[in-house]
PDB file of C-alpha atoms in Angstrom:
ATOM      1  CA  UNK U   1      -6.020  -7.820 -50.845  1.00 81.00           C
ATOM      2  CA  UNK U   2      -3.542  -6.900 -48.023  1.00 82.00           C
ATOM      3  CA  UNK U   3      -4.125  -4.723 -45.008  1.00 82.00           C
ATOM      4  CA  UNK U   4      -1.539  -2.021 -45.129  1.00 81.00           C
ATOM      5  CA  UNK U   5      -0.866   0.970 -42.022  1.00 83.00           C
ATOM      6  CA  UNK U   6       1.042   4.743 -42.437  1.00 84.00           C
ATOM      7  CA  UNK U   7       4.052   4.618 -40.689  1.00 83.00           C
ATOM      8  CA  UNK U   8       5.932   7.785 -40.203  1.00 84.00           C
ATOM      9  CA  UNK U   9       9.628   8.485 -40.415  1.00 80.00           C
ATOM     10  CA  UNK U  10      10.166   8.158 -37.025  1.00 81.00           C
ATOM     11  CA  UNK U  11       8.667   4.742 -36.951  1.00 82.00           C
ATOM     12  CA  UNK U  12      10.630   3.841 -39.510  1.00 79.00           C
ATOM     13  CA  UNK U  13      14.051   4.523 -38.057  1.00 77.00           C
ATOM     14  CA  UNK U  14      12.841   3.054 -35.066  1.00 78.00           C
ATOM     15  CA  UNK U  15      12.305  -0.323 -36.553  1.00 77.00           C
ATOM     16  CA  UNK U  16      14.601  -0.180 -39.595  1.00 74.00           C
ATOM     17  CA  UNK U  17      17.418   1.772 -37.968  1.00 70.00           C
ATOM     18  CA  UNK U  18      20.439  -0.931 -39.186  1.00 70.00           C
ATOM     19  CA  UNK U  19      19.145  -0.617 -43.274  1.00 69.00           C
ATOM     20  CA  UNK U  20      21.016   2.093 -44.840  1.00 70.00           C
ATOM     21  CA  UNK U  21      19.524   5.524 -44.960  1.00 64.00           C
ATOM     22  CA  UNK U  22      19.307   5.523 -49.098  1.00 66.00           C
ATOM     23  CA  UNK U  23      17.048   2.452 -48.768  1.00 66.00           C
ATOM     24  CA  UNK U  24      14.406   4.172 -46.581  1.00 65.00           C
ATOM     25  CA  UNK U  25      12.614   6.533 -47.961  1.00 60.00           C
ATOM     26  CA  UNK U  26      13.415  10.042 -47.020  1.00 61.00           C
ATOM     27  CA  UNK U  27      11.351  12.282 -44.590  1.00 74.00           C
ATOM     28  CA  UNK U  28       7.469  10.732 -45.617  1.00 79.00           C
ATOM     29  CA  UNK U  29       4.685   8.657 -44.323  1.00 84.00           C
ATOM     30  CA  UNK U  30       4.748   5.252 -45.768  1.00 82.00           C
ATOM     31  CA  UNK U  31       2.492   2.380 -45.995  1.00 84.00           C
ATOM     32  CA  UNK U  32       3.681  -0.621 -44.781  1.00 82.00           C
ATOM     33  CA  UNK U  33       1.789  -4.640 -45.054  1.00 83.00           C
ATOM     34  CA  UNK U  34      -0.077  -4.901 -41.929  1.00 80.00           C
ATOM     35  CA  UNK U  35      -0.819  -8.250 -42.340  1.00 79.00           C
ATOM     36  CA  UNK U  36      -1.226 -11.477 -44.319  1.00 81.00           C
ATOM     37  CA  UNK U  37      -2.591 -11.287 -48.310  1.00 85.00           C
ATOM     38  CA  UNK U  38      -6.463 -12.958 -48.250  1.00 86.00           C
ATOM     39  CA  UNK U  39      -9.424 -12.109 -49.895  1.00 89.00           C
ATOM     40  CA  UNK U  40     -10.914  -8.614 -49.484  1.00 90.00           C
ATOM     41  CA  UNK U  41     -13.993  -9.524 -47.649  1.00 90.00           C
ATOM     42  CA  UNK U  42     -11.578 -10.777 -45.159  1.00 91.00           C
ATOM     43  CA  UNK U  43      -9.227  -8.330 -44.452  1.00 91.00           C
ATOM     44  CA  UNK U  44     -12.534  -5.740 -44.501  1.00 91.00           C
ATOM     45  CA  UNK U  45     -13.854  -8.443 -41.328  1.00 91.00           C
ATOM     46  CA  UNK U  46     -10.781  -8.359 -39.825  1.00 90.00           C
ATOM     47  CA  UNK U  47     -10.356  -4.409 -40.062  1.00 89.00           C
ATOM     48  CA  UNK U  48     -14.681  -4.115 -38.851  1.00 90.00           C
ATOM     49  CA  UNK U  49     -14.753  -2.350 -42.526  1.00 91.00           C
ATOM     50  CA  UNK U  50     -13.339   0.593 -41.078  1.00 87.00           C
ATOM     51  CA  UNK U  51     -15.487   3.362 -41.473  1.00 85.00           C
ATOM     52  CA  UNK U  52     -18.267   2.133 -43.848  1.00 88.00           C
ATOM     53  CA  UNK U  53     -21.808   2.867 -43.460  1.00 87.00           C
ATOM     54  CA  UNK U  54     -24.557   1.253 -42.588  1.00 88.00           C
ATOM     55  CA  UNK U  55     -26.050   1.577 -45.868  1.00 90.00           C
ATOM     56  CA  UNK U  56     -23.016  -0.269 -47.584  1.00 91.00           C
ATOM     57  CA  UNK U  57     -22.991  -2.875 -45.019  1.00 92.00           C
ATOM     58  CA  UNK U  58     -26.977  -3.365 -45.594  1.00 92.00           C
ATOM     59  CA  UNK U  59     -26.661  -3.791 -49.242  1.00 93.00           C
ATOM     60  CA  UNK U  60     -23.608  -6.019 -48.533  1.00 93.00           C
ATOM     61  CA  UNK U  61     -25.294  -8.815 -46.133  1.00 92.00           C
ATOM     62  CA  UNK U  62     -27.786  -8.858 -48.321  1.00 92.00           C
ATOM     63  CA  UNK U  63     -25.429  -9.676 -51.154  1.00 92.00           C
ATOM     64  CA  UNK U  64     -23.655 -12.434 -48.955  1.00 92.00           C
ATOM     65  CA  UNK U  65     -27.323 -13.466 -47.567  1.00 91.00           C
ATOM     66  CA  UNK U  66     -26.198 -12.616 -43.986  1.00 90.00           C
ATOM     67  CA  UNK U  67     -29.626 -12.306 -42.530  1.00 88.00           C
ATOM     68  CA  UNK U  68     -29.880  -8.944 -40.846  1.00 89.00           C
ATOM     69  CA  UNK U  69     -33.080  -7.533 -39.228  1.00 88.00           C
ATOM     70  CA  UNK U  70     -34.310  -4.482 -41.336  1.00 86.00           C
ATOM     71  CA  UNK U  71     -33.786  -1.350 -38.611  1.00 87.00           C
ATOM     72  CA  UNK U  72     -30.800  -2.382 -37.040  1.00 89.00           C
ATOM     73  CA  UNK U  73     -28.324  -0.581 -35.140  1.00 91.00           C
ATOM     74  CA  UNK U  74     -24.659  -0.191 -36.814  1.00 91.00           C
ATOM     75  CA  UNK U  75     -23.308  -1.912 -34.483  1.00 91.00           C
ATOM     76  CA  UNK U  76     -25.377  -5.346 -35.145  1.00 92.00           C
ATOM     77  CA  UNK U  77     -24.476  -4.648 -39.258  1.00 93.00           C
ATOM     78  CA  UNK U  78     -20.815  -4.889 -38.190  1.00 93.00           C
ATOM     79  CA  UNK U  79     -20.974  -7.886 -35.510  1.00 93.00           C
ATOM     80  CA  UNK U  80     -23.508  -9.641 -37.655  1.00 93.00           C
ATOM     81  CA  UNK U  81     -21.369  -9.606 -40.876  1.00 94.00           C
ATOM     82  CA  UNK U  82     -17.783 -10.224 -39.121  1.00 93.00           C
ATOM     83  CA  UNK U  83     -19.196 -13.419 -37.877  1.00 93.00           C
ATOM     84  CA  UNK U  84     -20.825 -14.202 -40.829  1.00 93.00           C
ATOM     85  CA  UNK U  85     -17.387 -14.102 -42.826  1.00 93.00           C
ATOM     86  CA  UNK U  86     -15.000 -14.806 -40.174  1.00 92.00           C
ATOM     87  CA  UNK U  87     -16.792 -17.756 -38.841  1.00 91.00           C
ATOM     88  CA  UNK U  88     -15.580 -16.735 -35.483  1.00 89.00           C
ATOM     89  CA  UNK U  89     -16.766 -17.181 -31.943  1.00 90.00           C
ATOM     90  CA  UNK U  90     -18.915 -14.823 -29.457  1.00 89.00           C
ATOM     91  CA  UNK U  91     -15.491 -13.937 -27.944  1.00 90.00           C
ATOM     92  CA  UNK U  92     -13.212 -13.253 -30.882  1.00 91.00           C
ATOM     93  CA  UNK U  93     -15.711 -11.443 -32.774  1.00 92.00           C
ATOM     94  CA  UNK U  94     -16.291  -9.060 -30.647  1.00 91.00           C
ATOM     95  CA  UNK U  95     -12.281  -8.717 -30.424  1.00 92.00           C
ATOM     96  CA  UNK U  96     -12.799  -8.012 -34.338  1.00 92.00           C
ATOM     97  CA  UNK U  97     -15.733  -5.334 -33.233  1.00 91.00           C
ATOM     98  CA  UNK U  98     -13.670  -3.495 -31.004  1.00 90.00           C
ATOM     99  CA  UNK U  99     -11.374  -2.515 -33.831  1.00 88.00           C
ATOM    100  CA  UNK U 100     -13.825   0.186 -34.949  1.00 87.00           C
ATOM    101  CA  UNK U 101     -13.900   1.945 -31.878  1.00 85.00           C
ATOM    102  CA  UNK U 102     -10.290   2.734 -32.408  1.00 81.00           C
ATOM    103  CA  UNK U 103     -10.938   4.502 -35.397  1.00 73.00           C
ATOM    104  CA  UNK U 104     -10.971   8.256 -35.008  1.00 63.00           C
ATOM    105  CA  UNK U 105     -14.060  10.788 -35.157  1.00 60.00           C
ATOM    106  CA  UNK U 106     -14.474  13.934 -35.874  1.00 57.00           C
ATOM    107  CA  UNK U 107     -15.624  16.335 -33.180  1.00 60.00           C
ATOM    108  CA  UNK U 108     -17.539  18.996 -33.790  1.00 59.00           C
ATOM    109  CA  UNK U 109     -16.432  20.857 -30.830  1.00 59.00           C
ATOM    110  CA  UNK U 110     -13.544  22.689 -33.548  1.00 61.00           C
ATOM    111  CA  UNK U 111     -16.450  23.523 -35.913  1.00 61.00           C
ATOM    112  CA  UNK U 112     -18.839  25.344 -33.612  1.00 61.00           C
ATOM    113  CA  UNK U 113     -15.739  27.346 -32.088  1.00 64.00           C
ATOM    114  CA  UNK U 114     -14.667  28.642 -35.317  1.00 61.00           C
ATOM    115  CA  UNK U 115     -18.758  29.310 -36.130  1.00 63.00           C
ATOM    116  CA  UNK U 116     -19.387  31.293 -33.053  1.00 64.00           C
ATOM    117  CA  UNK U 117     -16.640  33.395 -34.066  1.00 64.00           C
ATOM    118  CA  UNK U 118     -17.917  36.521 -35.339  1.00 60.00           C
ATOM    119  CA  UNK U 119     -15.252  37.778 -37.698  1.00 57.00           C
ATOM    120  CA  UNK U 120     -14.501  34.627 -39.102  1.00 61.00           C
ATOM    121  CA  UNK U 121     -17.986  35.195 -41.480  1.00 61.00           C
ATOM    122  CA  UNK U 122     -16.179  37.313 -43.649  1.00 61.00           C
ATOM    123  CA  UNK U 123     -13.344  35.238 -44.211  1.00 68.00           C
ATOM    124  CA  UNK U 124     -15.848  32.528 -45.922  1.00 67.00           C
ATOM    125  CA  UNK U 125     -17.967  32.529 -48.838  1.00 70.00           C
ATOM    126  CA  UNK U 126     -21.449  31.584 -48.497  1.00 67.00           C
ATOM    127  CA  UNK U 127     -20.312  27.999 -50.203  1.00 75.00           C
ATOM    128  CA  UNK U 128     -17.874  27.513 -47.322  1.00 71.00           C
ATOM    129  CA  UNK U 129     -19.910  28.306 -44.417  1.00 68.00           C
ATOM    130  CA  UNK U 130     -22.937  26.403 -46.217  1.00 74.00           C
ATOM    131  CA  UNK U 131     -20.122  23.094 -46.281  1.00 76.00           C
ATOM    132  CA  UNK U 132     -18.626  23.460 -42.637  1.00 72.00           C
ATOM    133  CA  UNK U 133     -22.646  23.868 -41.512  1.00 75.00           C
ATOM    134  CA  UNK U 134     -23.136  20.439 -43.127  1.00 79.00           C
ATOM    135  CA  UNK U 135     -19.779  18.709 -41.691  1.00 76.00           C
ATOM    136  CA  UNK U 136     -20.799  20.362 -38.534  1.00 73.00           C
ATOM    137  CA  UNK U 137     -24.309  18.466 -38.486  1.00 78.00           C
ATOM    138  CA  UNK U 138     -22.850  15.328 -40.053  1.00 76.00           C
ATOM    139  CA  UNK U 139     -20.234  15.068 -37.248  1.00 75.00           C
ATOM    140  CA  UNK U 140     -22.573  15.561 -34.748  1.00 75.00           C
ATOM    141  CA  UNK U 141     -24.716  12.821 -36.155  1.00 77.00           C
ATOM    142  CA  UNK U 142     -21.313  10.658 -36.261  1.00 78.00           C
ATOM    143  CA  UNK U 143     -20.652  11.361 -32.810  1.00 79.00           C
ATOM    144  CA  UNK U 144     -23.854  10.037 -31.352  1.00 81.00           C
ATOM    145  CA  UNK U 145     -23.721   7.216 -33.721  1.00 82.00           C
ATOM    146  CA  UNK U 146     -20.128   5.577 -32.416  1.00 82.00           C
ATOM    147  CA  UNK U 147     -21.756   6.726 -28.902  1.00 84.00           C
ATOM    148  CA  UNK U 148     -24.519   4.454 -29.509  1.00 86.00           C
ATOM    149  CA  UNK U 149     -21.592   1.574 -31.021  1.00 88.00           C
ATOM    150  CA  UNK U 150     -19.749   1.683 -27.957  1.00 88.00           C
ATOM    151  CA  UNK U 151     -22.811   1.430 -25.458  1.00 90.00           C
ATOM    152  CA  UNK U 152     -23.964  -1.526 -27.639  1.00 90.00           C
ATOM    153  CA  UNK U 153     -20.295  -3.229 -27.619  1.00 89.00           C
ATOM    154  CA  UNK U 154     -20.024  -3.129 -23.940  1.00 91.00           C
ATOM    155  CA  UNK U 155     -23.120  -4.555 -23.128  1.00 90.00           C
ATOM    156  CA  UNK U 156     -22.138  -7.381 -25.586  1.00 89.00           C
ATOM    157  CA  UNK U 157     -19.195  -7.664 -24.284  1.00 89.00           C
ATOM    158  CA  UNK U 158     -20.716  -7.869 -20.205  1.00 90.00           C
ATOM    159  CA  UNK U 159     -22.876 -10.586 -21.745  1.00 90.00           C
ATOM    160  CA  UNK U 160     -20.440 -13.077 -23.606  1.00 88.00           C
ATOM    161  CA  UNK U 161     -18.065 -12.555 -20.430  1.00 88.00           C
ATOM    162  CA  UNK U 162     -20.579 -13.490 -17.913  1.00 88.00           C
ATOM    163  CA  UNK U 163     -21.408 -16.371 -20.311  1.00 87.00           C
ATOM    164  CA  UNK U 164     -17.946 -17.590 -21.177  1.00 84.00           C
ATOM    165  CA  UNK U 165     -17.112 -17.612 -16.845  1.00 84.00           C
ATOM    166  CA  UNK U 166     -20.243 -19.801 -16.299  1.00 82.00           C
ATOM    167  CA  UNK U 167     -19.088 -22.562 -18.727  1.00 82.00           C
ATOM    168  CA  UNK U 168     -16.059 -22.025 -16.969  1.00 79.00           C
ATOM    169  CA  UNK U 169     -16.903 -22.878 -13.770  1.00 75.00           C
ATOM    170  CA  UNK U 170     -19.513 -25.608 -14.933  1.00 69.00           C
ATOM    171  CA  UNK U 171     -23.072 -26.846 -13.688  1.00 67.00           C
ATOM    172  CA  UNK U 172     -23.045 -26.374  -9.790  1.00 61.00           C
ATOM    173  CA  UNK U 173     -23.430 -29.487  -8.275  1.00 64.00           C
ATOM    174  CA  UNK U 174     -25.497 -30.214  -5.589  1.00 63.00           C
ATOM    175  CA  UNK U 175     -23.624 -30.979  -2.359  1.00 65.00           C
ATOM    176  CA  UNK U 176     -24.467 -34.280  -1.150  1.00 68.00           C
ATOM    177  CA  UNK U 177     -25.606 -34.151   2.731  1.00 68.00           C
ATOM    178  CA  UNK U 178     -23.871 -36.465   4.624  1.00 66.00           C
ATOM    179  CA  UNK U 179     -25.679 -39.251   6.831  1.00 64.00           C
ATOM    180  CA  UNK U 180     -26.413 -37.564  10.154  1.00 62.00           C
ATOM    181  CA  UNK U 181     -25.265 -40.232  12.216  1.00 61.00           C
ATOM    182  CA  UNK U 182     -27.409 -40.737  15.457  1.00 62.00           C
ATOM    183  CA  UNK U 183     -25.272 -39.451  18.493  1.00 64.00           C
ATOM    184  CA  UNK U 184     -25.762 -41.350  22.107  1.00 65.00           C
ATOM    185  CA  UNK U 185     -27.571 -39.076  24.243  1.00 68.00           C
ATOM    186  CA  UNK U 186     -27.669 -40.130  28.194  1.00 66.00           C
ATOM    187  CA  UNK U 187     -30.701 -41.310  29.415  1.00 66.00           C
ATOM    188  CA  UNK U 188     -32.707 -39.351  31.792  1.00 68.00           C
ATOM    189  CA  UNK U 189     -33.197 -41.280  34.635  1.00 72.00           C
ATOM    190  CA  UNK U 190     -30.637 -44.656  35.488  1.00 77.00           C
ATOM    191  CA  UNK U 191     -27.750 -45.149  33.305  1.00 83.00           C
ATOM    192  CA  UNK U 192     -26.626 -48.442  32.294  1.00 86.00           C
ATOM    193  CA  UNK U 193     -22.933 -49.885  32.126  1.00 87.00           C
ATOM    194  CA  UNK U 194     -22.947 -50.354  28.353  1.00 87.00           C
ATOM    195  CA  UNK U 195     -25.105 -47.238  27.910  1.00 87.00           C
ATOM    196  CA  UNK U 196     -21.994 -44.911  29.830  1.00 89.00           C
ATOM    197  CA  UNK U 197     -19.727 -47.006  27.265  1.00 90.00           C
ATOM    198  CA  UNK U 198     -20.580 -44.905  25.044  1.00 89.00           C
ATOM    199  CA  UNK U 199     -19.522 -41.967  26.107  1.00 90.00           C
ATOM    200  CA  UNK U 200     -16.208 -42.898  27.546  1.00 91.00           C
ATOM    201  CA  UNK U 201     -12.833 -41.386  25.323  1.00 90.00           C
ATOM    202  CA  UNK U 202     -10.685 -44.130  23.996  1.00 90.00           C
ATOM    203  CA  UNK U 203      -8.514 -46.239  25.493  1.00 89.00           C
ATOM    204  CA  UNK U 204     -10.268 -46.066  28.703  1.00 92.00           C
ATOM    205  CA  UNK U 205     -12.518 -47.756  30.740  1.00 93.00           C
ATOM    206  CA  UNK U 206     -15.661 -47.677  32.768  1.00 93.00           C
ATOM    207  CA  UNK U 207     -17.549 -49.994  34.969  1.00 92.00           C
ATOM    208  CA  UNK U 208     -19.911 -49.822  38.079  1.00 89.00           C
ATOM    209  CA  UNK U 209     -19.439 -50.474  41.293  1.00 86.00           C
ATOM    210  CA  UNK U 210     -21.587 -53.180  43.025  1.00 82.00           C
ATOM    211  CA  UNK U 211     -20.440 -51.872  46.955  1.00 80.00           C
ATOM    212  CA  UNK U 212     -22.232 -48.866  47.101  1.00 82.00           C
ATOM    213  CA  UNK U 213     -24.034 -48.566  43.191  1.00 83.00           C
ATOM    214  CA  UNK U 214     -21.131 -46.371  42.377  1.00 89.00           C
ATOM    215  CA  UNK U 215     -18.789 -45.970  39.016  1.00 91.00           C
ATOM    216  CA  UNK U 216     -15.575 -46.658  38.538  1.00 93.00           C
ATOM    217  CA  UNK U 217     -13.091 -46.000  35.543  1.00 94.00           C
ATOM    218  CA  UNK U 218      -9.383 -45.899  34.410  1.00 94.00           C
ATOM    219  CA  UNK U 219      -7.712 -44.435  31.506  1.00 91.00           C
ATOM    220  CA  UNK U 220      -3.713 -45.869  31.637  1.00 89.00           C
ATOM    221  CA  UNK U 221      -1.465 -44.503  32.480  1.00 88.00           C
ATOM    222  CA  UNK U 222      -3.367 -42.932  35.664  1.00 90.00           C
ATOM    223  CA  UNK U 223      -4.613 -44.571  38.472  1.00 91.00           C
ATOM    224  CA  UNK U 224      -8.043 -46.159  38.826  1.00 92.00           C
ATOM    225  CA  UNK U 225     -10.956 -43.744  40.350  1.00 92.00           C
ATOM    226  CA  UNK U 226     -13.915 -44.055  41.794  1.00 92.00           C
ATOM    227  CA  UNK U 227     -17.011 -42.339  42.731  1.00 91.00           C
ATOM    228  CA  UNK U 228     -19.939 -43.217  45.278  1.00 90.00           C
ATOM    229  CA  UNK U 229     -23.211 -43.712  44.021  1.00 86.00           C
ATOM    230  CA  UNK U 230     -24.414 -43.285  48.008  1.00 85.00           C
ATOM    231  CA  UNK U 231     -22.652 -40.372  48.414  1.00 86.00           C
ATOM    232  CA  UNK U 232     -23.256 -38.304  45.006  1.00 84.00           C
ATOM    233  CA  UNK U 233     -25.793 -40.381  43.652  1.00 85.00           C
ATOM    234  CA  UNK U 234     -25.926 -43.259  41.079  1.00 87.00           C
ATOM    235  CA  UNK U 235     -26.437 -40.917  38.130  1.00 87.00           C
ATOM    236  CA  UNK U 236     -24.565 -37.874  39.555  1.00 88.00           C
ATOM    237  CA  UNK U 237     -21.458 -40.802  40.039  1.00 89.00           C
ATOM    238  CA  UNK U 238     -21.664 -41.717  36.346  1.00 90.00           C
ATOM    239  CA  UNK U 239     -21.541 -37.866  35.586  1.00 90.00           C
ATOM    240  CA  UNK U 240     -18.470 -37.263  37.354  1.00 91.00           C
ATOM    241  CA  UNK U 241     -16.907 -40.571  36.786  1.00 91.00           C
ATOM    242  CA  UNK U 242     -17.023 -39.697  32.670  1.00 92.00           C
ATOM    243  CA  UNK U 243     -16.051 -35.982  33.451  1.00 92.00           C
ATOM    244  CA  UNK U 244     -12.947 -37.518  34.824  1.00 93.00           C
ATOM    245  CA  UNK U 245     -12.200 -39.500  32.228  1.00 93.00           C
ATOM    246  CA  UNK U 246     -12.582 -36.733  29.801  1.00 92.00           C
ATOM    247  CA  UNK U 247     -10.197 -34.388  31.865  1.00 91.00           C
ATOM    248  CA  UNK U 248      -7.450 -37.186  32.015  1.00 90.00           C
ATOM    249  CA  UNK U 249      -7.769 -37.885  28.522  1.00 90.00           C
ATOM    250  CA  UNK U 250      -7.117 -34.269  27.022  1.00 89.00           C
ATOM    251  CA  UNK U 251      -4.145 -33.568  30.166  1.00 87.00           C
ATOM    252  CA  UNK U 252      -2.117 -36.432  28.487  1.00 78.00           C
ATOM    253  CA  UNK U 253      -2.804 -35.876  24.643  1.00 70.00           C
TER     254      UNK U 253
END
């Protein structure tokens, strides 16, 4: 079998518009290949078996022992069997699926126009208006169904791309914390030389004074300073001795 499509003349000057005008045919629809020859089963899979019922497609996955629950919806007949033939994944079967919702309805909106018209009765036999009261019911009944087929698609189709992203992104790993690293804190009361070491920026230095219990420091390429422990304090002098350093050390960077 081959998939074939109606192309109209219009389309067929548009595509063929160098072939000479005897060698198109003149002024008609035409079916052209729409596809690669393969077996029928395929090209019915790859078309979502157009507008077929769900009674044919029941008695057909039963024939190709495609297991389909008994009560299901139309469009689980459809997805279930295009898988089942195509061998396709979540993804590109439901690109196959998709097809059918192209696929033109009939409205009954036309139908119950042209009934609600009250002349229009005696234009009709009884036969007539007996067959457009039965298209009128069957397209209504059509309409809900491919209602139902589109709800159903885009659910599925929510689901596989929700799916498809996590693989995507992959397992989330857990971050690994770090190893706080203990930071110096000053003592409370006296504060020892290689205790204020550790606090000093680099390239400097600090050191106490043994005149008066003071501190003393110098970060090149500024001059040495120095503050009295008897005047400020011995602790209060360490404070401001660091502070200094500090200062210096972001004024010259």
């Amino acid at each position: 079998a081959r998939p074939f499509k109606w192309r109209s003349p219009r389309w067929q000057m548009d595509r063929y518009w160098r072939a000479p005008r005897e060698q198109l045919p003149a002024d008609r629809v035409v079916a052209f290949p729409d596809g690669a020859e393969n077996d029928l089963l395929v090209v019915a899979a790859q078309a979502a078996f157009w507008k077929l019922g769900k009674v044919f497609l029941s008695n057909l996955g039963k024939h190709l022992h495609c297991d389909i629950p008994a009560g299901s919806t139309m469009f689980r007949h459809v997805h279930d069997l295009v898988k089942h033939i195509l061998k396709g994944s979540d993804d590109s079967t439901l690109d196959t699926v998709g097809k059918r919702l192209a696929y033109s309805q009939m409205t009954p909106a036309g139908m119950e126009q042209l009934l609600e018209v009250d002349s229009i009765h005696w234009c009709f036999e009884r036969s007539d208006h007996d067959e457009i009261t039965r298209t009128l019911k069957s397209s209504v009944q059509d309409a809900a169904a491919h209602g139902d087929f589109r709800t159903e698609y885009t659910v599925r189709r929510q689901e596989v791309s929700l799916r498809l992203a996590a693989v995507a992104e992959g397992p989330k790993r857990k971050k690994r914390r770090k190893a706080e690293v203990a930071r110096p804190v000053l003592p409370l009361g006296a504060i020892s030389q290689a205790e204020a070491r550790l606090f000093i920026p680099a390239g400097s230095s600090i050191w106490r004074s043994t005149a008066d219990r003071g501190w003393c420091g110098h970060l090149p390429p500024y001059r040495r300073t120095h503050f009295s422990g008897v005047l400020h304090g011995e602790r209060q002098a360490c404070l401001m001795q660091l502070r200094d350093l500090w200062t210096k050390y972001f004024d010259f960077s």
